[in-house]
Amino acid sequence: MAAETQSWVLMATARAPTNIAVIKYWGKRDEALILPINDSISVTLDPDHLSATTTVAVSPSFKQDRMWLNGKEISLSGGRYQNCLREIRKRAGDVEDEKKGIRIKKEDWEKMHLHIASYNNFPTAAGLASSAAGFACLVFTLAKLMNVKEEHGDLSAIARQGSGSACRSMYGGFVKWTMGNDADGSDSIAVQLASNTHWDDLVIIIAVVSSKQKETSSTTGMRESVETSPLLEYRAKTVVPNRVLQMEEAIKSRDFASLARLTCADSNQFHAVCLDTSPPIFYMNDTSHRIISLVERWNRSEGSLQVAYTFDAGPNAVLIAPNRKVAGLLLQRLLFQFPPPPESELASYILGDKSILHEAGLQSRKDVEDLPPPVEIKDKVPSQKFPGDVSYFICTRLGSGPRLLTDENQALISPETGCPK
Ligand SMILES: Nc1ncnc2c1ncn2[C@@H]1O[C@H](COP(=O)(O)OP(=O)(O)OP(=O)(O)O)[C@@H](O)[C@H]1O
Ligand SMILES: C[C@@](O)(CCOP(=O)(O)OP(=O)(O)O)CC(=O)O
C-alpha cells in the first residue's frame, strides 16, 4: 500500500432496494451457505420508498472493522457479516486514486480495516425485508470500493450468504433466485427476469400492520418447517417448480390475472406450511385476515382478479394492483375499513407516492370519513371499521437495482473523521 500520507480515507456509497417475493423462499438445504430448497421470484420495490444506503470507508488509520446501522454501532462478529466481508475481500482488485495519491494493491485489502455506515429509509426489522436491502447494499458497496470485477449474479451469491432474500435485491424489476445444484452454492444466484420498465403500470400498496407480539424470525421459522412440515416437502418438490414456470410466463406476457392468482396462492400456501410446522407458526393476525377477506370479496364480486395480496413472515400485507386507477379503488376500500386513528393526519398515514390518494379523491380525513361502503359489502355484512389496526400504508411501485451514489454529500461517513457524520 503506497500513499503520500497515511491519514486518507477512501469511500464508496450506494443504495439498494428491498424486494417482496411473489413465489416464496421458505426452507434451506444448507444453513451455512444459505442454499434454498426451491426457486423463488420477487419484485424489487422502488428505492425512493424502501431502500438501504451504505457507505464503506477504508483508511490506514482504522484499527478494526466497525459498522453503524441507523446511527448506532452494531457488532460485525456474526457469521453472516463475516462471510460477506471474507468473500468480497477474496475478490478485491487493485485500487488507485491518483488525485488523492492513494494506491491499494489487491493483497493489501486483507490487512486493511473498514468502517461501514448504513441507513434504512424505512423501519428496520419490522417485517419489511430490511435485511434484504441491507445485505445487498453492503455487498454492492464493498464490491465498488474494492474494485471487484464480478458480475451482479456472482455478487448475488455473496449477498445470499448475508440473508437469502438479499440475493434478489441485486437486480431491479422481476427477479428469480435459482436454487442451483452445486454443493458450494456458486450456482445459487439471482437472475433478472424483466426490468422495472417492462411492466411499469403495477402499483404496490403495503399495509404496515400493528403487531405487538414477538414473531419467530424467518431463519428459525424455516428451519422448524424443514424439520417438521410434510407439506413443505410437497410444496418445494411438486408445487413450486410448476408455479415458477407459470409466474415467469405471466410476467413475460404481463398477464395480471395470472400473476395475481399465483401470488395469492403462493402466499396462502407459505402460511399453510407455517401452520403445518410443529409447533405451528402464526405470522398473520386478525388484521391480515381481514385484508385478505376484503380483497377476496372484491375480486369475487367483480368476477375477475382486481388485486393480489402477499404476506411474508409477519402480519404486513403487500398488495399489488394492475394500475393507478385500481390502486385508487383499493385505497378507498382499505381506508374505509382501516381509517387513520383519531389523532393522526391522512398525510402521515399514507407514505410514499401520495398522488394515488389524491387521484382517488382523498385529500383529508373528512374525505375518508365520507367514503361510502364498497358495493360488495353493502347489505351483506355490517361495515365494521378498525381504526388503528394498520399503523400506516406505503404506496410504491417496482424499482431498479442497486446503484452507486457519486455525490459525496450523500456519504454517511465523514472523510475527515472516518466515522458516521
Ligand atoms: N442497512 C442494513 N445494512 C446491513 N444490515 C442490515 C441493514 N438493515 C438490516 N440489517 C440486518 O438485518 C437485520 C434485520 O433483519 P430481520 O430479518 O430481523 O428483519 P427484516 O429483514 O426487516 O424483516 P423480515 O425479514 O421479517 O422481512 C438487522 O438486525 C441487521 O442485522
Ligand atoms: C418469507 C420470506 O420473506 C422469507 C425470507 O427469509 P430471509 O431471507 O429473511 O431468511 P434468511 O435466509 O434466513 O436470512 C420469503 C421470501 O422473501 O422469499
CSV table of C-alpha atoms and ligand atoms in Angstrom, one decimal:
chain,number,residue,atom,x,y,z
A,1,MET,CA,0.0,0.0,0.0
A,2,ALA,CA,1.5,3.3,-1.0
A,3,ALA,CA,0.3,6.7,-0.2
A,4,GLU,CA,1.8,10.1,0.3
A,5,THR,CA,0.1,10.4,3.6
A,6,GLN,CA,-1.3,7.8,6.0
A,7,SER,CA,-4.3,9.9,7.0
A,8,TRP,CA,-6.5,9.4,4.0
A,9,VAL,CA,-10.0,8.0,3.9
A,10,LEU,CA,-11.3,6.4,0.7
A,11,MET,CA,-15.1,5.8,0.5
A,12,ALA,CA,-17.9,4.4,-1.7
A,13,THR,CA,-21.7,5.0,-1.1
A,14,ALA,CA,-24.5,3.1,-2.7
A,15,ARG,CA,-28.3,2.5,-2.4
A,16,ALA,CA,-30.1,-0.9,-2.7
A,17,PRO,CA,-33.8,-1.7,-2.8
A,18,THR,CA,-35.8,-4.2,-0.9
A,19,ASN,CA,-37.9,-6.8,-2.6
A,20,ILE,CA,-41.1,-8.8,-2.0
A,21,ALA,CA,-41.4,-12.4,-3.1
A,22,VAL,CA,-44.4,-13.5,-5.2
A,23,ILE,CA,-43.2,-17.1,-5.1
A,24,LYS,CA,-41.7,-17.6,-1.7
A,25,TYR,CA,-38.4,-18.9,-0.5
A,26,TRP,CA,-39.0,-21.0,2.6
A,27,GLY,CA,-36.5,-23.7,3.7
A,28,LYS,CA,-32.8,-24.2,3.3
A,29,ARG,CA,-30.9,-27.3,2.2
A,30,ASP,CA,-27.7,-25.8,3.6
A,31,GLU,CA,-27.9,-23.5,6.6
A,32,ALA,CA,-24.3,-22.1,6.5
A,33,LEU,CA,-24.2,-21.3,2.8
A,34,ILE,CA,-27.9,-20.3,2.8
A,35,LEU,CA,-29.0,-22.6,-0.1
A,36,PRO,CA,-32.8,-22.9,-0.6
A,37,ILE,CA,-34.9,-25.9,-1.3
A,38,ASN,CA,-36.8,-24.2,-4.1
A,39,ASP,CA,-36.5,-21.3,-6.7
A,40,SER,CA,-38.3,-18.1,-5.7
A,41,ILE,CA,-39.4,-15.0,-7.6
A,42,SER,CA,-39.7,-11.4,-6.4
A,43,VAL,CA,-40.5,-7.9,-7.4
A,44,THR,CA,-38.0,-5.2,-6.4
A,45,LEU,CA,-39.6,-2.2,-4.8
A,46,ASP,CA,-38.9,1.5,-5.6
A,47,PRO,CA,-35.7,2.5,-3.6
A,48,ASP,CA,-37.1,6.0,-3.2
A,49,HIS,CA,-39.6,4.5,-0.7
A,50,LEU,CA,-37.8,1.4,0.6
A,51,SER,CA,-34.0,1.1,0.4
A,52,ALA,CA,-30.8,0.9,2.3
A,53,THR,CA,-28.0,3.4,1.8
A,54,THR,CA,-24.5,2.3,2.8
A,55,THR,CA,-21.1,4.0,2.9
A,56,VAL,CA,-18.0,1.8,3.2
A,57,ALA,CA,-14.7,3.6,4.1
A,58,VAL,CA,-11.1,2.3,4.2
A,59,SER,CA,-8.2,4.1,5.8
A,60,PRO,CA,-4.8,3.0,7.1
A,61,SER,CA,-5.8,4.7,10.4
A,62,PHE,CA,-8.7,2.3,11.1
A,63,LYS,CA,-7.8,-0.2,13.8
A,64,GLN,CA,-10.7,-2.7,13.2
A,65,ASP,CA,-13.8,-3.3,11.1
A,66,ARG,CA,-16.7,-1.4,12.5
A,67,MET,CA,-20.3,-0.9,11.5
A,68,TRP,CA,-23.1,1.6,12.4
A,69,LEU,CA,-26.7,0.8,11.4
A,70,ASN,CA,-29.1,3.8,11.6
A,71,GLY,CA,-26.6,5.7,13.7
A,72,LYS,CA,-26.0,3.0,16.3
A,73,GLU,CA,-22.8,0.9,16.3
A,74,ILE,CA,-23.6,-2.8,15.8
A,75,SER,CA,-21.3,-5.9,16.0
A,76,LEU,CA,-19.9,-7.3,12.8
A,77,SER,CA,-18.9,-10.5,14.6
A,78,GLY,CA,-21.9,-12.5,13.3
A,79,GLY,CA,-21.2,-15.2,10.7
A,80,ARG,CA,-23.4,-13.6,8.1
A,81,TYR,CA,-21.4,-10.3,8.1
A,82,GLN,CA,-18.1,-12.2,8.3
A,83,ASN,CA,-19.0,-14.4,5.3
A,84,CYS,CA,-19.9,-11.4,3.2
A,85,LEU,CA,-16.7,-9.5,4.2
A,86,ARG,CA,-14.5,-12.5,3.6
A,87,GLU,CA,-15.9,-13.4,0.2
A,88,ILE,CA,-15.6,-9.8,-1.1
A,89,ARG,CA,-12.1,-9.3,0.3
A,90,LYS,CA,-11.1,-12.5,-1.6
A,91,ARG,CA,-12.1,-10.9,-4.9
A,92,ALA,CA,-10.8,-7.4,-4.3
A,93,GLY,CA,-8.7,-5.8,-7.0
A,94,ASP,CA,-6.1,-3.0,-7.2
A,95,VAL,CA,-7.5,0.4,-6.5
A,96,GLU,CA,-5.8,3.7,-7.4
A,97,ASP,CA,-7.0,7.3,-6.7
A,98,GLU,CA,-4.3,9.4,-8.4
A,99,LYS,CA,-5.8,12.7,-7.2
A,100,LYS,CA,-5.6,11.7,-3.6
A,101,GLY,CA,-2.3,9.8,-4.1
A,102,ILE,CA,-3.8,6.5,-2.9
A,103,ARG,CA,-2.8,3.1,-4.1
A,104,ILE,CA,-4.2,-0.1,-2.6
A,105,LYS,CA,-2.9,-3.4,-4.0
A,106,LYS,CA,-5.3,-6.3,-4.0
A,107,GLU,CA,-3.3,-8.2,-1.4
A,108,ASP,CA,-3.5,-5.2,0.9
A,109,TRP,CA,-7.3,-5.5,1.4
A,110,GLU,CA,-6.9,-8.5,3.7
A,111,LYS,CA,-4.9,-6.2,6.2
A,112,MET,CA,-7.0,-3.0,5.9
A,113,HIS,CA,-9.9,-2.3,8.1
A,114,LEU,CA,-13.3,-0.9,7.1
A,115,HIS,CA,-15.8,1.5,8.6
A,116,ILE,CA,-19.4,0.9,7.4
A,117,ALA,CA,-22.4,3.1,8.0
A,118,SER,CA,-25.9,2.2,6.7
A,119,TYR,CA,-29.2,3.8,6.9
A,120,ASN,CA,-32.7,2.4,6.0
A,121,ASN,CA,-35.3,4.8,4.8
A,122,PHE,CA,-38.0,2.6,6.3
A,123,PRO,CA,-38.3,0.7,9.6
A,124,THR,CA,-35.6,-1.9,10.3
A,125,ALA,CA,-36.7,-5.4,11.5
A,126,ALA,CA,-40.4,-4.5,11.1
A,127,GLY,CA,-41.1,-7.3,8.5
A,128,LEU,CA,-40.3,-5.1,5.5
A,129,ALA,CA,-37.2,-7.1,4.5
A,130,SER,CA,-34.6,-4.6,5.7
A,131,SER,CA,-32.1,-7.4,5.8
A,132,ALA,CA,-32.6,-8.0,2.1
A,133,ALA,CA,-31.9,-4.3,1.2
A,134,GLY,CA,-29.2,-4.1,3.8
A,135,PHE,CA,-27.0,-7.1,2.8
A,136,ALA,CA,-27.5,-6.4,-1.0
A,137,CYS,CA,-26.3,-2.8,-0.3
A,138,LEU,CA,-23.4,-3.9,1.8
A,139,VAL,CA,-22.1,-6.4,-0.8
A,140,PHE,CA,-22.7,-4.0,-3.7
A,141,THR,CA,-20.9,-1.1,-2.0
A,142,LEU,CA,-18.0,-3.2,-0.8
A,143,ALA,CA,-17.6,-4.5,-4.3
A,144,LYS,CA,-17.5,-1.0,-5.7
A,145,LEU,CA,-14.9,0.3,-3.2
A,146,MET,CA,-12.7,-2.8,-3.6
A,147,ASN,CA,-12.9,-2.8,-7.4
A,148,VAL,CA,-14.4,-6.3,-7.5
A,149,LYS,CA,-14.9,-7.3,-11.1
A,150,GLU,CA,-17.6,-10.0,-10.6
A,151,GLU,CA,-20.9,-9.7,-12.3
A,152,HIS,CA,-24.1,-8.9,-10.4
A,153,GLY,CA,-25.0,-12.6,-10.5
A,154,ASP,CA,-21.8,-13.6,-8.7
A,155,LEU,CA,-22.3,-10.8,-6.2
A,156,SER,CA,-25.8,-12.0,-5.6
A,157,ALA,CA,-24.3,-15.3,-4.4
A,158,ILE,CA,-22.3,-13.4,-1.8
A,159,ALA,CA,-25.4,-11.2,-0.7
A,160,ARG,CA,-27.2,-14.6,-0.3
A,161,GLN,CA,-24.8,-15.5,2.5
A,162,GLY,CA,-25.9,-12.4,4.4
A,163,SER,CA,-29.6,-13.2,4.0
A,164,GLY,CA,-31.2,-15.5,1.4
A,165,SER,CA,-33.7,-13.0,0.1
A,166,ALA,CA,-30.9,-10.4,-0.2
A,167,CYS,CA,-29.6,-12.0,-3.4
A,168,ARG,CA,-32.8,-10.9,-5.2
A,169,SER,CA,-32.2,-7.3,-4.3
A,170,MET,CA,-29.2,-7.2,-6.6
A,171,TYR,CA,-31.5,-6.5,-9.5
A,172,GLY,CA,-34.5,-4.3,-10.3
A,173,GLY,CA,-37.8,-5.3,-11.7
A,174,PHE,CA,-38.7,-9.0,-11.6
A,175,VAL,CA,-36.0,-11.4,-10.2
A,176,LYS,CA,-35.7,-15.1,-9.9
A,177,TRP,CA,-33.4,-16.8,-7.4
A,178,THR,CA,-32.4,-20.1,-8.9
A,179,MET,CA,-31.8,-22.6,-6.2
A,180,GLY,CA,-28.9,-24.2,-8.0
A,181,ASN,CA,-27.4,-27.7,-7.6
A,182,ASP,CA,-23.7,-27.2,-6.7
A,183,ALA,CA,-22.7,-28.0,-3.1
A,184,ASP,CA,-20.6,-24.8,-2.9
A,185,GLY,CA,-23.6,-22.6,-3.8
A,186,SER,CA,-21.9,-21.0,-6.8
A,187,ASP,CA,-25.0,-21.6,-9.0
A,188,SER,CA,-27.5,-20.4,-6.4
A,189,ILE,CA,-27.8,-16.9,-7.7
A,190,ALA,CA,-30.3,-14.3,-8.7
A,191,VAL,CA,-31.2,-13.5,-12.3
A,192,GLN,CA,-33.3,-10.7,-13.7
A,193,LEU,CA,-36.4,-11.8,-15.4
A,194,ALA,CA,-37.6,-8.4,-16.6
A,195,SER,CA,-36.6,-4.8,-15.7
A,196,ASN,CA,-39.0,-2.5,-13.8
A,197,THR,CA,-39.9,-0.7,-17.1
A,198,HIS,CA,-41.2,-3.9,-18.6
A,199,TRP,CA,-44.5,-3.6,-16.5
A,200,ASP,CA,-44.5,-0.2,-15.0
A,201,ASP,CA,-48.3,0.2,-14.5
A,202,LEU,CA,-48.1,-2.0,-11.4
A,203,VAL,CA,-48.8,-0.3,-8.1
A,204,ILE,CA,-47.8,-1.8,-4.8
A,205,ILE,CA,-49.5,-0.8,-1.5
A,206,ILE,CA,-48.1,-2.0,1.7
A,207,ALA,CA,-50.2,-2.1,4.9
A,208,VAL,CA,-47.9,-2.0,7.9
A,209,VAL,CA,-50.0,-3.8,10.4
A,210,SER,CA,-49.6,-3.0,14.1
A,211,SER,CA,-48.2,-6.0,15.9
A,212,LYS,CA,-47.2,-6.3,19.5
A,213,GLN,CA,-46.2,-9.9,19.8
A,214,LYS,CA,-42.6,-11.1,19.1
A,215,GLU,CA,-42.6,-13.2,15.9
A,216,THR,CA,-40.4,-16.2,15.0
A,217,SER,CA,-37.6,-15.0,12.7
A,218,SER,CA,-37.6,-16.2,9.1
A,219,THR,CA,-34.4,-18.1,9.8
A,220,THR,CA,-35.8,-20.0,12.8
A,221,GLY,CA,-39.2,-20.5,11.3
A,222,MET,CA,-38.0,-22.0,8.1
A,223,ARG,CA,-35.6,-24.3,10.0
A,224,GLU,CA,-38.6,-25.6,12.0
A,225,SER,CA,-40.7,-26.0,8.9
A,226,VAL,CA,-37.9,-28.1,7.1
A,227,GLU,CA,-37.7,-30.3,10.2
A,228,THR,CA,-41.4,-30.9,10.8
A,229,SER,CA,-43.7,-29.9,7.9
A,230,PRO,CA,-44.6,-32.7,5.4
A,231,LEU,CA,-46.5,-30.0,3.4
A,232,LEU,CA,-43.2,-28.1,2.8
A,233,GLU,CA,-41.6,-31.1,1.1
A,234,TYR,CA,-44.6,-31.4,-1.2
A,235,ARG,CA,-44.6,-27.7,-1.9
A,236,ALA,CA,-40.8,-27.5,-2.7
A,237,LYS,CA,-40.8,-30.6,-4.9
A,238,THR,CA,-44.1,-30.6,-6.6
A,239,VAL,CA,-45.9,-27.2,-6.4
A,240,VAL,CA,-43.2,-24.5,-6.7
A,241,PRO,CA,-41.5,-25.8,-9.9
A,242,ASN,CA,-44.7,-25.5,-11.9
A,243,ARG,CA,-45.7,-22.2,-10.3
A,244,VAL,CA,-42.3,-20.7,-11.1
A,245,LEU,CA,-42.8,-21.6,-14.8
A,246,GLN,CA,-46.3,-20.1,-14.8
A,247,MET,CA,-45.2,-17.0,-13.0
A,248,GLU,CA,-42.3,-16.5,-15.5
A,249,GLU,CA,-44.9,-16.7,-18.3
A,250,ALA,CA,-47.3,-14.3,-16.5
A,251,ILE,CA,-44.5,-11.8,-16.1
A,252,LYS,CA,-43.4,-12.1,-19.7
A,253,SER,CA,-46.9,-11.6,-21.1
A,254,ARG,CA,-47.9,-9.0,-18.4
A,255,ASP,CA,-50.9,-11.3,-17.6
A,256,PHE,CA,-52.2,-9.7,-14.4
A,257,ALA,CA,-54.9,-12.2,-13.6
A,258,SER,CA,-52.3,-15.0,-13.7
A,259,LEU,CA,-49.7,-13.0,-11.6
A,260,ALA,CA,-52.4,-12.3,-9.0
A,261,ARG,CA,-53.7,-15.9,-8.9
A,262,LEU,CA,-50.2,-17.3,-8.4
A,263,THR,CA,-49.1,-14.7,-5.9
A,264,CYS,CA,-52.2,-15.1,-3.6
A,265,ALA,CA,-52.0,-18.9,-3.9
A,266,ASP,CA,-48.3,-19.0,-3.0
A,267,SER,CA,-48.6,-16.6,-0.1
A,268,ASN,CA,-51.5,-18.8,1.3
A,269,GLN,CA,-49.5,-22.0,0.8
A,270,PHE,CA,-46.5,-20.5,2.6
A,271,HIS,CA,-48.7,-19.6,5.6
A,272,ALA,CA,-50.3,-23.1,5.4
A,273,VAL,CA,-46.7,-24.5,5.7
A,274,CYS,CA,-46.2,-22.3,8.8
A,275,LEU,CA,-49.4,-23.8,10.3
A,276,ASP,CA,-48.2,-27.3,9.3
A,277,THR,CA,-45.0,-26.7,11.3
A,278,SER,CA,-44.7,-28.2,14.7
A,279,PRO,CA,-45.2,-26.1,16.9
A,280,PRO,CA,-47.3,-24.1,14.4
A,281,ILE,CA,-46.1,-20.6,13.5
A,282,PHE,CA,-48.6,-17.7,13.2
A,283,TYR,CA,-47.3,-14.9,11.2
A,284,MET,CA,-50.6,-13.3,10.1
A,285,ASN,CA,-53.0,-11.7,12.6
A,286,ASP,CA,-56.7,-10.8,12.5
A,287,THR,CA,-55.9,-7.6,10.5
A,288,SER,CA,-54.0,-9.6,7.9
A,289,HIS,CA,-57.0,-12.0,7.6
A,290,ARG,CA,-59.4,-9.0,7.3
A,291,ILE,CA,-57.3,-7.6,4.4
A,292,ILE,CA,-57.4,-11.0,2.7
A,293,SER,CA,-61.2,-11.1,3.0
A,294,LEU,CA,-61.5,-7.5,1.7
A,295,VAL,CA,-59.5,-8.4,-1.4
A,296,GLU,CA,-61.2,-11.8,-1.9
A,297,ARG,CA,-64.7,-10.4,-1.6
A,298,TRP,CA,-63.9,-7.6,-4.0
A,299,ASN,CA,-62.3,-9.9,-6.6
A,300,ARG,CA,-65.3,-12.3,-6.3
A,301,SER,CA,-67.8,-9.5,-6.8
A,302,GLU,CA,-66.0,-8.2,-9.9
A,303,GLY,CA,-65.7,-11.8,-11.3
A,304,SER,CA,-62.0,-11.1,-12.0
A,305,LEU,CA,-58.9,-10.5,-10.1
A,306,GLN,CA,-58.6,-6.8,-9.2
A,307,VAL,CA,-55.6,-7.0,-6.9
A,308,ALA,CA,-53.2,-9.6,-5.4
A,309,TYR,CA,-52.0,-9.9,-1.8
A,310,THR,CA,-48.9,-11.5,-0.3
A,311,PHE,CA,-47.6,-11.7,3.3
A,312,ASP,CA,-44.0,-12.5,4.4
A,313,ALA,CA,-43.0,-13.7,7.8
A,314,GLY,CA,-45.2,-11.1,9.6
A,315,PRO,CA,-48.7,-9.6,9.5
A,316,ASN,CA,-47.9,-6.8,7.0
A,317,ALA,CA,-49.9,-7.0,3.7
A,318,VAL,CA,-48.3,-6.3,0.3
A,319,LEU,CA,-51.0,-5.6,-2.2
A,320,ILE,CA,-50.4,-5.4,-6.0
A,321,ALA,CA,-52.7,-3.5,-8.3
A,322,PRO,CA,-52.5,-3.6,-12.1
A,323,ASN,CA,-52.7,0.2,-12.5
A,324,ARG,CA,-53.2,3.5,-10.6
A,325,LYS,CA,-57.0,3.5,-11.2
A,326,VAL,CA,-57.5,0.2,-9.5
A,327,ALA,CA,-54.9,1.2,-6.8
A,328,GLY,CA,-57.1,4.2,-6.0
A,329,LEU,CA,-60.2,1.9,-5.7
A,330,LEU,CA,-58.1,-0.4,-3.4
A,331,LEU,CA,-57.0,2.6,-1.2
A,332,GLN,CA,-60.7,3.7,-0.9
A,333,ARG,CA,-61.6,0.2,0.4
A,334,LEU,CA,-58.6,-0.1,2.7
A,335,LEU,CA,-59.2,3.4,4.2
A,336,PHE,CA,-62.9,2.7,4.6
A,337,GLN,CA,-62.2,-0.4,6.7
A,338,PHE,CA,-58.9,0.9,8.3
A,339,PRO,CA,-59.3,4.6,8.7
A,340,PRO,CA,-56.5,6.6,10.4
A,341,PRO,CA,-56.7,6.6,14.2
A,342,PRO,CA,-58.4,9.8,15.6
A,343,GLU,CA,-55.2,11.7,16.4
A,344,SER,CA,-53.3,11.1,13.1
A,345,GLU,CA,-53.4,13.0,9.8
A,346,LEU,CA,-54.0,11.4,6.5
A,347,ALA,CA,-50.7,12.7,5.2
A,348,SER,CA,-48.7,10.8,7.8
A,349,TYR,CA,-51.0,7.7,7.4
A,350,ILE,CA,-50.2,7.2,3.7
A,351,LEU,CA,-46.5,7.3,2.9
A,352,GLY,CA,-44.6,7.0,-0.4
A,353,ASP,CA,-46.4,8.1,-3.6
A,354,LYS,CA,-49.3,10.1,-2.2
A,355,SER,CA,-50.6,11.1,-5.6
A,356,ILE,CA,-52.7,7.9,-5.8
A,357,LEU,CA,-54.5,9.1,-2.8
A,358,HIS,CA,-55.3,12.5,-4.4
A,359,GLU,CA,-56.3,10.8,-7.7
A,360,ALA,CA,-58.8,8.7,-5.6
A,361,GLY,CA,-60.4,11.9,-4.4
A,362,LEU,CA,-59.0,11.6,-0.8
A,363,GLN,CA,-57.5,14.8,0.3
A,364,SER,CA,-58.3,14.8,4.0
A,365,ARG,CA,-59.6,12.8,7.0
A,366,LYS,CA,-63.1,14.1,6.2
A,367,ASP,CA,-63.0,12.6,2.7
A,368,VAL,CA,-62.1,9.2,4.3
A,369,GLU,CA,-65.0,9.6,6.8
A,370,ASP,CA,-67.4,10.3,4.0
A,371,LEU,CA,-66.4,7.2,2.0
A,372,PRO,CA,-69.5,5.0,1.3
A,373,PRO,CA,-69.1,1.3,2.0
A,374,PRO,CA,-67.8,-0.6,-1.1
A,375,VAL,CA,-70.6,-2.0,-3.2
A,376,GLU,CA,-69.6,-5.6,-2.4
A,377,ILE,CA,-70.1,-5.2,1.3
A,378,LYS,CA,-73.3,-3.2,1.2
A,379,ASP,CA,-76.3,-5.0,2.9
A,380,LYS,CA,-74.2,-8.2,3.3
A,381,VAL,CA,-72.0,-7.8,6.4
A,382,PRO,CA,-72.0,-4.9,8.8
A,383,SER,CA,-69.4,-2.4,7.6
A,384,GLN,CA,-67.2,-2.6,10.6
A,385,LYS,CA,-64.2,-0.2,10.9
A,386,PHE,CA,-60.9,-0.8,12.5
A,387,PRO,CA,-59.1,2.5,13.1
A,388,GLY,CA,-55.6,1.9,14.5
A,389,ASP,CA,-55.2,-1.7,13.3
A,390,VAL,CA,-53.0,-0.6,10.4
A,391,SER,CA,-50.1,1.7,11.5
A,392,TYR,CA,-49.7,3.2,8.1
A,393,PHE,CA,-49.7,2.5,4.4
A,394,ILE,CA,-46.8,2.8,1.9
A,395,CYS,CA,-47.8,3.4,-1.8
A,396,THR,CA,-45.0,2.4,-4.1
A,397,ARG,CA,-44.1,0.7,-7.4
A,398,LEU,CA,-41.5,-1.5,-8.9
A,399,GLY,CA,-37.9,-0.2,-8.8
A,400,SER,CA,-34.4,-0.6,-10.1
A,401,GLY,CA,-31.5,-2.4,-8.6
A,402,PRO,CA,-28.5,-1.1,-6.5
A,403,ARG,CA,-26.7,1.9,-7.7
A,404,LEU,CA,-23.6,3.9,-6.8
A,405,LEU,CA,-24.2,7.4,-5.4
A,406,THR,CA,-21.4,9.6,-6.7
A,407,ASP,CA,-22.4,12.8,-4.9
A,408,GLU,CA,-20.0,12.9,-1.8
A,409,ASN,CA,-22.7,14.8,0.2
A,410,GLN,CA,-24.7,11.6,0.3
A,411,ALA,CA,-21.9,9.7,2.1
A,412,LEU,CA,-22.8,8.6,5.6
A,413,ILE,CA,-19.2,8.7,6.8
A,414,SER,CA,-17.2,11.9,7.3
A,415,PRO,CA,-14.0,11.9,5.1
A,416,GLU,CA,-12.3,13.9,8.0
A,417,THR,CA,-13.1,11.6,10.9
A,418,GLY,CA,-13.8,8.3,9.2
A,419,CYS,CA,-16.8,7.9,11.4
A,420,PRO,CA,-20.6,8.5,10.8
A,421,LYS,CA,-21.5,12.1,10.1
B,1,LIG,N1,-29.0,-1.5,6.1
B,1,LIG,C1,-28.5,-2.6,6.7
B,1,LIG,N2,-27.2,-3.0,6.5
B,1,LIG,C2,-26.8,-4.1,7.0
B,1,LIG,N3,-27.5,-5.0,7.7
B,1,LIG,C3,-28.8,-4.7,7.9
B,1,LIG,C4,-29.4,-3.5,7.4
B,1,LIG,N4,-30.7,-3.4,7.7
B,1,LIG,C5,-30.9,-4.5,8.4
B,1,LIG,N5,-29.8,-5.3,8.5
B,1,LIG,C6,-29.7,-6.6,9.2
B,1,LIG,O1,-30.9,-7.2,9.2
B,1,LIG,C7,-31.4,-7.5,10.5
B,1,LIG,C8,-32.9,-7.4,10.5
B,1,LIG,O2,-33.4,-8.5,9.8
B,1,LIG,P1,-34.8,-9.2,10.1
B,1,LIG,O3,-34.9,-10.3,9.3
B,1,LIG,O4,-34.8,-9.3,11.6
B,1,LIG,O5,-35.8,-8.0,9.8
B,1,LIG,P2,-36.4,-7.6,8.4
B,1,LIG,O6,-35.5,-8.0,7.3
B,1,LIG,O7,-36.6,-6.1,8.5
B,1,LIG,O8,-37.7,-8.3,8.4
B,1,LIG,P3,-38.2,-9.6,7.7
B,1,LIG,O9,-37.0,-10.5,7.4
B,1,LIG,O10,-39.2,-10.2,8.6
B,1,LIG,O11,-38.9,-9.1,6.4
B,1,LIG,C9,-30.8,-6.4,11.3
B,1,LIG,O12,-30.7,-6.8,12.7
B,1,LIG,C10,-29.4,-6.3,10.7
B,1,LIG,O13,-28.6,-7.4,11.1
B,2,LIG,C1,-41.0,-15.2,4.0
B,2,LIG,C2,-39.7,-14.7,3.2
B,2,LIG,O1,-39.6,-13.3,3.3
B,2,LIG,C3,-38.5,-15.4,3.8
B,2,LIG,C4,-37.2,-14.6,3.7
B,2,LIG,O2,-36.3,-15.2,4.5
B,2,LIG,P1,-34.9,-14.5,4.8
B,2,LIG,O3,-34.2,-14.2,3.6
B,2,LIG,O4,-35.1,-13.3,5.7
B,2,LIG,O5,-34.2,-15.6,5.6
B,2,LIG,P2,-32.6,-16.0,5.8
B,2,LIG,O6,-32.1,-16.5,4.5
B,2,LIG,O7,-32.6,-17.0,6.9
B,2,LIG,O8,-31.9,-14.6,6.2
B,2,LIG,C5,-39.9,-15.2,1.7
B,2,LIG,C6,-39.1,-14.6,0.7
B,2,LIG,O9,-38.6,-13.4,0.8
B,2,LIG,O10,-38.9,-15.3,-0.3
